[in-house]
Amino acid sequence: MLASILLHVAGEAEAGGWPLAPGTGELIVPMTHMTAGERYDGSGNKQWKPRYTKIEIAPYAEYGLTPRLTLTGEAAWVTDKTDFFGMNFREQGLTRLKAGARFAFGTWAGTHFSVQPLATLHLAGAANNPAATAKGDIDAELVLVVARNEKLFGIDAFSVQEVAWRYRDRGRPDEVRADITFGAKPWPGVMFLAKSLNAAALSATATGDTYQSGKLALSVVHDVAPGWALEAGMEHSVLGRDAILERTLRLAVWRRF
């Protein structure tokens, strides 16, 4: 999931663990540029692989339907290239559609709890993907979201934890995901974000891989006009097994309405 945290830039520091007010919405349109020239083997050691680059545009939207229910959706368009000893292989097109809803079921001791079911339809394969996702594959995901606002040295801050189980059809291994986002707003109109993004297969793929990945991401979101903001950041793989080592730059436009 955009790694999957939608953050309110206006007002106090909040995050996608909270519902949107009925009739309001948010749209984030990120463009990412990912490169990979190494991969992790089955023991977690780095090894060379053909250079792979990917540019992805993946608009993500949320809309408050009721005080407790927020609808979510995402689409992704990708163009990628693999350079194999001077021979270039290219693919481009719409790769996935995602829809879901986040239901807020309560707050206890200042901590907000939500549950979020998601469904993803894949529209293209990805040769570099150790999970061997193909056109027509469907994922079904159930996410527990735990969110909390804090004051850190007098600064508005928040944390969001997502723990998810993802069912994947056509014999692909199911996955677990655990993401942590920390955000702080030291000045009006400026938000700093730090994320830990982690996923692992629950069984081996058809080729015998039991892949795992861990990434860290840092970014800053800055208000540029009422209801508008820009984000710039980067993401980097820090550990893995049977997975590519990714380096990603991210630019995004945020719109709240």
GROMACS .gro file of C-alpha atoms in nm:
model
  257
    1MET     CA    1   0.000   0.000   0.000
    2LEU     CA    2   0.143   0.345  -0.080
    3ALA     CA    3   0.299   0.186   0.153
    4SER     CA    4  -0.015   0.317   0.208
    5ILE     CA    5  -0.046   0.583   0.465
    6LEU     CA    6  -0.244   0.891   0.371
    7LEU     CA    7  -0.155   1.192   0.581
    8HIS     CA    8  -0.343   1.514   0.653
    9VAL     CA    9  -0.114   1.809   0.589
   10ALA     CA   10  -0.347   2.074   0.728
   11GLY     CA   11  -0.428   2.103   1.098
   12GLU     CA   12  -0.279   1.881   1.364
   13ALA     CA   13  -0.058   1.588   1.269
   14GLU     CA   14  -0.284   1.300   1.172
   15ALA     CA   15  -0.261   0.995   0.950
   16GLY     CA   16  -0.461   0.748   0.748
   17GLY     CA   17  -0.547   0.559   1.064
   18TRP     CA   18  -0.817   0.820   1.124
   19PRO     CA   19  -1.143   0.843   0.924
   20LEU     CA   20  -1.212   1.134   0.694
   21ALA     CA   21  -1.516   1.349   0.767
   22PRO     CA   22  -1.819   1.257   0.552
   23GLY     CA   23  -1.812   1.433   0.217
   24THR     CA   24  -1.439   1.516   0.230
   25GLY     CA   25  -1.157   1.350   0.043
   26GLU     CA   26  -0.787   1.341  -0.034
   27LEU     CA   27  -0.593   1.259  -0.349
   28ILE     CA   28  -0.221   1.184  -0.370
   29VAL     CA   29  -0.056   1.149  -0.712
   30PRO     CA   30   0.299   1.016  -0.669
   31MET     CA   31   0.559   0.956  -0.936
   32THR     CA   32   0.843   0.722  -0.837
   33HIS     CA   33   1.165   0.628  -1.013
   34MET     CA   34   1.309   0.295  -0.897
   35THR     CA   35   1.642   0.138  -0.996
   36ALA     CA   36   1.786  -0.202  -0.908
   37GLY     CA   37   2.120  -0.349  -1.009
   38GLU     CA   38   2.150  -0.602  -0.726
   39ARG     CA   39   1.930  -0.859  -0.556
   40TYR     CA   40   1.930  -1.051  -0.229
   41ASP     CA   41   1.980  -1.425  -0.262
   42GLY     CA   42   1.813  -1.689  -0.045
   43SER     CA   43   2.063  -1.623   0.235
   44GLY     CA   44   2.020  -1.246   0.228
   45ASN     CA   45   2.350  -1.177   0.053
   46LYS     CA   46   2.370  -0.922  -0.228
   47GLN     CA   47   2.445  -1.037  -0.582
   48TRP     CA   48   2.451  -0.875  -0.924
   49LYS     CA   49   2.143  -0.875  -1.148
   50PRO     CA   50   2.058  -0.711  -1.483
   51ARG     CA   51   1.987  -0.342  -1.428
   52TYR     CA   52   1.617  -0.274  -1.387
   53THR     CA   53   1.447   0.068  -1.385
   54LYS     CA   54   1.081   0.150  -1.328
   55ILE     CA   55   0.880   0.472  -1.339
   56GLU     CA   56   0.540   0.446  -1.173
   57ILE     CA   57   0.251   0.691  -1.141
   58ALA     CA   58   0.000   0.562  -0.884
   59PRO     CA   59  -0.286   0.798  -0.785
   60TYR     CA   60  -0.434   0.713  -0.445
   61ALA     CA   61  -0.764   0.853  -0.316
   62GLU     CA   62  -0.970   0.846   0.005
   63TYR     CA   63  -1.326   0.966   0.058
   64GLY     CA   64  -1.519   0.993   0.383
   65LEU     CA   65  -1.855   0.817   0.336
   66THR     CA   66  -1.976   0.809   0.699
   67PRO     CA   67  -1.820   0.917   1.031
   68ARG     CA   68  -1.667   0.569   1.063
   69LEU     CA   69  -1.625   0.455   0.703
   70THR     CA   70  -1.362   0.587   0.459
   71LEU     CA   71  -1.339   0.452   0.102
   72THR     CA   72  -0.998   0.406  -0.064
   73GLY     CA   73  -0.879   0.341  -0.418
   74GLU     CA   74  -0.559   0.328  -0.620
   75ALA     CA   75  -0.446   0.276  -0.980
   76ALA     CA   76  -0.093   0.236  -1.113
   77TRP     CA   77   0.067   0.301  -1.452
   78VAL     CA   78   0.422   0.174  -1.502
   79THR     CA   79   0.695   0.191  -1.761
   80ASP     CA   80   1.000  -0.026  -1.693
   81LYS     CA   81   1.319  -0.144  -1.861
   82THR     CA   82   1.559  -0.433  -1.805
   83ASP     CA   83   1.911  -0.398  -1.949
   84PHE     CA   84   2.044  -0.751  -2.007
   85PHE     CA   85   2.400  -0.729  -2.141
   86GLY     CA   86   2.309  -0.442  -2.372
   87MET     CA   87   1.971  -0.580  -2.477
   88ASN     CA   88   1.680  -0.372  -2.348
   89PHE     CA   89   1.341  -0.522  -2.262
   90ARG     CA   90   1.060  -0.270  -2.204
   91GLU     CA   91   0.703  -0.288  -2.078
   92GLN     CA   92   0.448  -0.020  -2.000
   93GLY     CA   93   0.082   0.016  -1.918
   94LEU     CA   94  -0.176   0.005  -1.642
   95THR     CA   95  -0.057  -0.258  -1.394
   96ARG     CA   96  -0.308  -0.268  -1.107
   97LEU     CA   97  -0.636  -0.142  -0.966
   98LYS     CA   98  -0.702  -0.141  -0.592
   99ALA     CA   99  -1.017  -0.070  -0.390
  100GLY     CA  100  -1.094  -0.088  -0.020
  101ALA     CA  101  -1.254   0.070   0.284
  102ARG     CA  102  -1.130   0.161   0.630
  103PHE     CA  103  -1.371   0.114   0.919
  104ALA     CA  104  -1.292   0.295   1.244
  105PHE     CA  105  -1.413   0.089   1.536
  106GLY     CA  106  -1.291   0.288   1.834
  107THR     CA  107  -1.033   0.469   2.044
  108TRP     CA  108  -0.881   0.337   2.366
  109ALA     CA  109  -0.623   0.516   2.584
  110GLY     CA  110  -0.562   0.771   2.308
  111THR     CA  111  -0.498   0.504   2.045
  112HIS     CA  112  -0.729   0.476   1.742
  113PHE     CA  113  -0.811   0.135   1.591
  114SER     CA  114  -0.937   0.060   1.239
  115VAL     CA  115  -0.971  -0.239   1.011
  116GLN     CA  116  -0.925  -0.212   0.637
  117PRO     CA  117  -1.013  -0.478   0.374
  118LEU     CA  118  -0.850  -0.428   0.032
  119ALA     CA  119  -0.875  -0.599  -0.306
  120THR     CA  120  -0.619  -0.567  -0.588
  121LEU     CA  121  -0.659  -0.670  -0.952
  122HIS     CA  122  -0.328  -0.709  -1.136
  123LEU     CA  123  -0.335  -0.610  -1.502
  124ALA     CA  124   0.019  -0.707  -1.603
  125GLY     CA  125   0.299  -0.940  -1.508
  126ALA     CA  126   0.639  -0.838  -1.372
  127ALA     CA  127   0.934  -1.052  -1.472
  128ASN     CA  128   1.148  -0.913  -1.191
  129ASN     CA  129   0.887  -0.995  -0.927
  130PRO     CA  130   0.983  -1.298  -0.712
  131ALA     CA  131   0.612  -1.345  -0.638
  132ALA     CA  132   0.550  -1.407  -1.012
  133THR     CA  133   0.240  -1.187  -1.031
  134ALA     CA  134   0.063  -1.222  -1.366
  135LYS     CA  135  -0.222  -1.052  -1.549
  136GLY     CA  136  -0.558  -1.137  -1.392
  137ASP     CA  137  -0.420  -1.224  -1.048
  138ILE     CA  138  -0.622  -1.100  -0.750
  139ASP     CA  139  -0.503  -1.017  -0.397
  140ALA     CA  140  -0.732  -0.984  -0.095
  141GLU     CA  141  -0.587  -0.810   0.209
  142LEU     CA  142  -0.707  -0.751   0.564
  143VAL     CA  143  -0.526  -0.477   0.756
  144LEU     CA  144  -0.534  -0.381   1.123
  145VAL     CA  145  -0.445  -0.013   1.162
  146VAL     CA  146  -0.335   0.135   1.496
  147ALA     CA  147  -0.279   0.512   1.507
  148ARG     CA  148  -0.186   0.759   1.776
  149ASN     CA  149  -0.120   1.134   1.798
  150GLU     CA  150   0.165   1.246   2.022
  151LYS     CA  151   0.354   1.551   2.145
  152LEU     CA  152   0.729   1.506   2.102
  153PHE     CA  153   0.934   1.785   2.265
  154GLY     CA  154   0.634   2.011   2.206
  155ILE     CA  155   0.604   1.912   1.838
  156ASP     CA  156   0.287   1.761   1.687
  157ALA     CA  157   0.368   1.404   1.589
  158PHE     CA  158   0.196   1.074   1.520
  159SER     CA  159   0.262   0.707   1.462
  160VAL     CA  160   0.070   0.454   1.254
  161GLN     CA  161   0.122   0.077   1.255
  162GLU     CA  162  -0.029  -0.151   0.992
  163VAL     CA  163  -0.030  -0.529   1.025
  164ALA     CA  164  -0.177  -0.713   0.728
  165TRP     CA  165  -0.240  -1.059   0.592
  166ARG     CA  166  -0.269  -1.086   0.212
  167TYR     CA  167  -0.434  -1.378   0.033
  168ARG     CA  168  -0.305  -1.430  -0.322
  169ASP     CA  169  -0.474  -1.658  -0.574
  170ARG     CA  170  -0.341  -1.896  -0.845
  171GLY     CA  171  -0.096  -2.072  -0.615
  172ARG     CA  172   0.108  -1.765  -0.525
  173PRO     CA  173   0.220  -1.761  -0.160
  174ASP     CA  174   0.018  -1.558   0.087
  175GLU     CA  175   0.202  -1.267   0.251
  176VAL     CA  176   0.223  -1.082   0.579
  177ARG     CA  177   0.304  -0.713   0.596
  178ALA     CA  178   0.408  -0.490   0.886
  179ASP     CA  179   0.455  -0.117   0.818
  180ILE     CA  180   0.535   0.160   1.064
  181THR     CA  181   0.504   0.531   0.987
  182PHE     CA  182   0.625   0.811   1.210
  183GLY     CA  183   0.544   1.172   1.124
  184ALA     CA  184   0.620   1.510   1.279
  185LYS     CA  185   0.515   1.864   1.196
  186PRO     CA  186   0.781   2.096   1.343
  187TRP     CA  187   0.655   2.405   1.157
  188PRO     CA  188   0.318   2.504   1.011
  189GLY     CA  189   0.271   2.352   0.667
  190VAL     CA  190   0.571   2.115   0.690
  191MET     CA  191   0.551   1.741   0.764
  192PHE     CA  192   0.844   1.499   0.796
  193LEU     CA  193   0.775   1.128   0.743
  194ALA     CA  194   0.981   0.818   0.822
  195LYS     CA  195   0.856   0.471   0.730
  196SER     CA  196   0.964   0.112   0.782
  197LEU     CA  197   0.803  -0.113   0.516
  198ASN     CA  198   0.828  -0.490   0.562
  199ALA     CA  199   0.676  -0.789   0.382
  200ALA     CA  200   0.736  -1.164   0.372
  201ALA     CA  201   0.590  -1.468   0.200
  202LEU     CA  202   0.426  -1.731   0.419
  203SER     CA  203   0.539  -2.015   0.192
  204ALA     CA  204   0.770  -2.072  -0.103
  205THR     CA  205   0.699  -1.956  -0.458
  206ALA     CA  206   0.671  -2.201  -0.748
  207THR     CA  207   1.049  -2.165  -0.797
  208GLY     CA  208   1.122  -2.241  -0.430
  209ASP     CA  209   1.189  -1.884  -0.316
  210THR     CA  210   1.071  -1.773   0.030
  211TYR     CA  211   1.110  -1.403  -0.027
  212GLN     CA  212   1.126  -1.124   0.230
  213SER     CA  213   1.190  -0.751   0.200
  214GLY     CA  214   1.251  -0.459   0.431
  215LYS     CA  215   1.271  -0.096   0.320
  216LEU     CA  216   1.315   0.244   0.484
  217ALA     CA  217   1.163   0.563   0.344
  218LEU     CA  218   1.208   0.931   0.430
  219SER     CA  219   1.016   1.226   0.286
  220VAL     CA  220   0.897   1.579   0.351
  221VAL     CA  221   0.551   1.719   0.268
  222HIS     CA  222   0.514   2.095   0.227
  223ASP     CA  223   0.196   2.304   0.187
  224VAL     CA  224   0.209   2.521  -0.124
  225ALA     CA  225  -0.151   2.656  -0.129
  226PRO     CA  226  -0.475   2.593   0.062
  227GLY     CA  227  -0.560   2.227   0.008
  228TRP     CA  228  -0.244   2.160  -0.194
  229ALA     CA  229   0.095   2.015  -0.093
  230LEU     CA  230   0.408   1.868  -0.250
  231GLU     CA  231   0.608   1.569  -0.126
  232ALA     CA  232   0.968   1.472  -0.202
  233GLY     CA  233   1.149   1.170  -0.064
  234MET     CA  234   1.340   0.849  -0.115
  235GLU     CA  235   1.313   0.479  -0.031
  236HIS     CA  236   1.585   0.215  -0.001
  237SER     CA  237   1.596  -0.160   0.059
  238VAL     CA  238   1.785  -0.248   0.377
  239LEU     CA  239   1.735  -0.625   0.393
  240GLY     CA  240   1.583  -0.903   0.190
  241ARG     CA  241   1.578  -1.261   0.078
  242ASP     CA  242   1.503  -1.368  -0.281
  243ALA     CA  243   1.413  -1.004  -0.361
  244ILE     CA  244   1.561  -0.717  -0.558
  245LEU     CA  245   1.750  -0.434  -0.387
  246GLU     CA  246   1.550  -0.120  -0.467
  247ARG     CA  247   1.648   0.246  -0.466
  248THR     CA  248   1.354   0.479  -0.524
  249LEU     CA  249   1.302   0.854  -0.558
  250ARG     CA  250   0.951   0.990  -0.496
  251LEU     CA  251   0.770   1.311  -0.592
  252ALA     CA  252   0.399   1.357  -0.520
  253VAL     CA  253   0.121   1.613  -0.541
  254TRP     CA  254  -0.137   1.611  -0.258
  255ARG     CA  255  -0.488   1.754  -0.283
  256ARG     CA  256  -0.740   1.771   0.000
  257PHE     CA  257  -1.102   1.857  -0.080
   0.00000   0.00000   0.00000
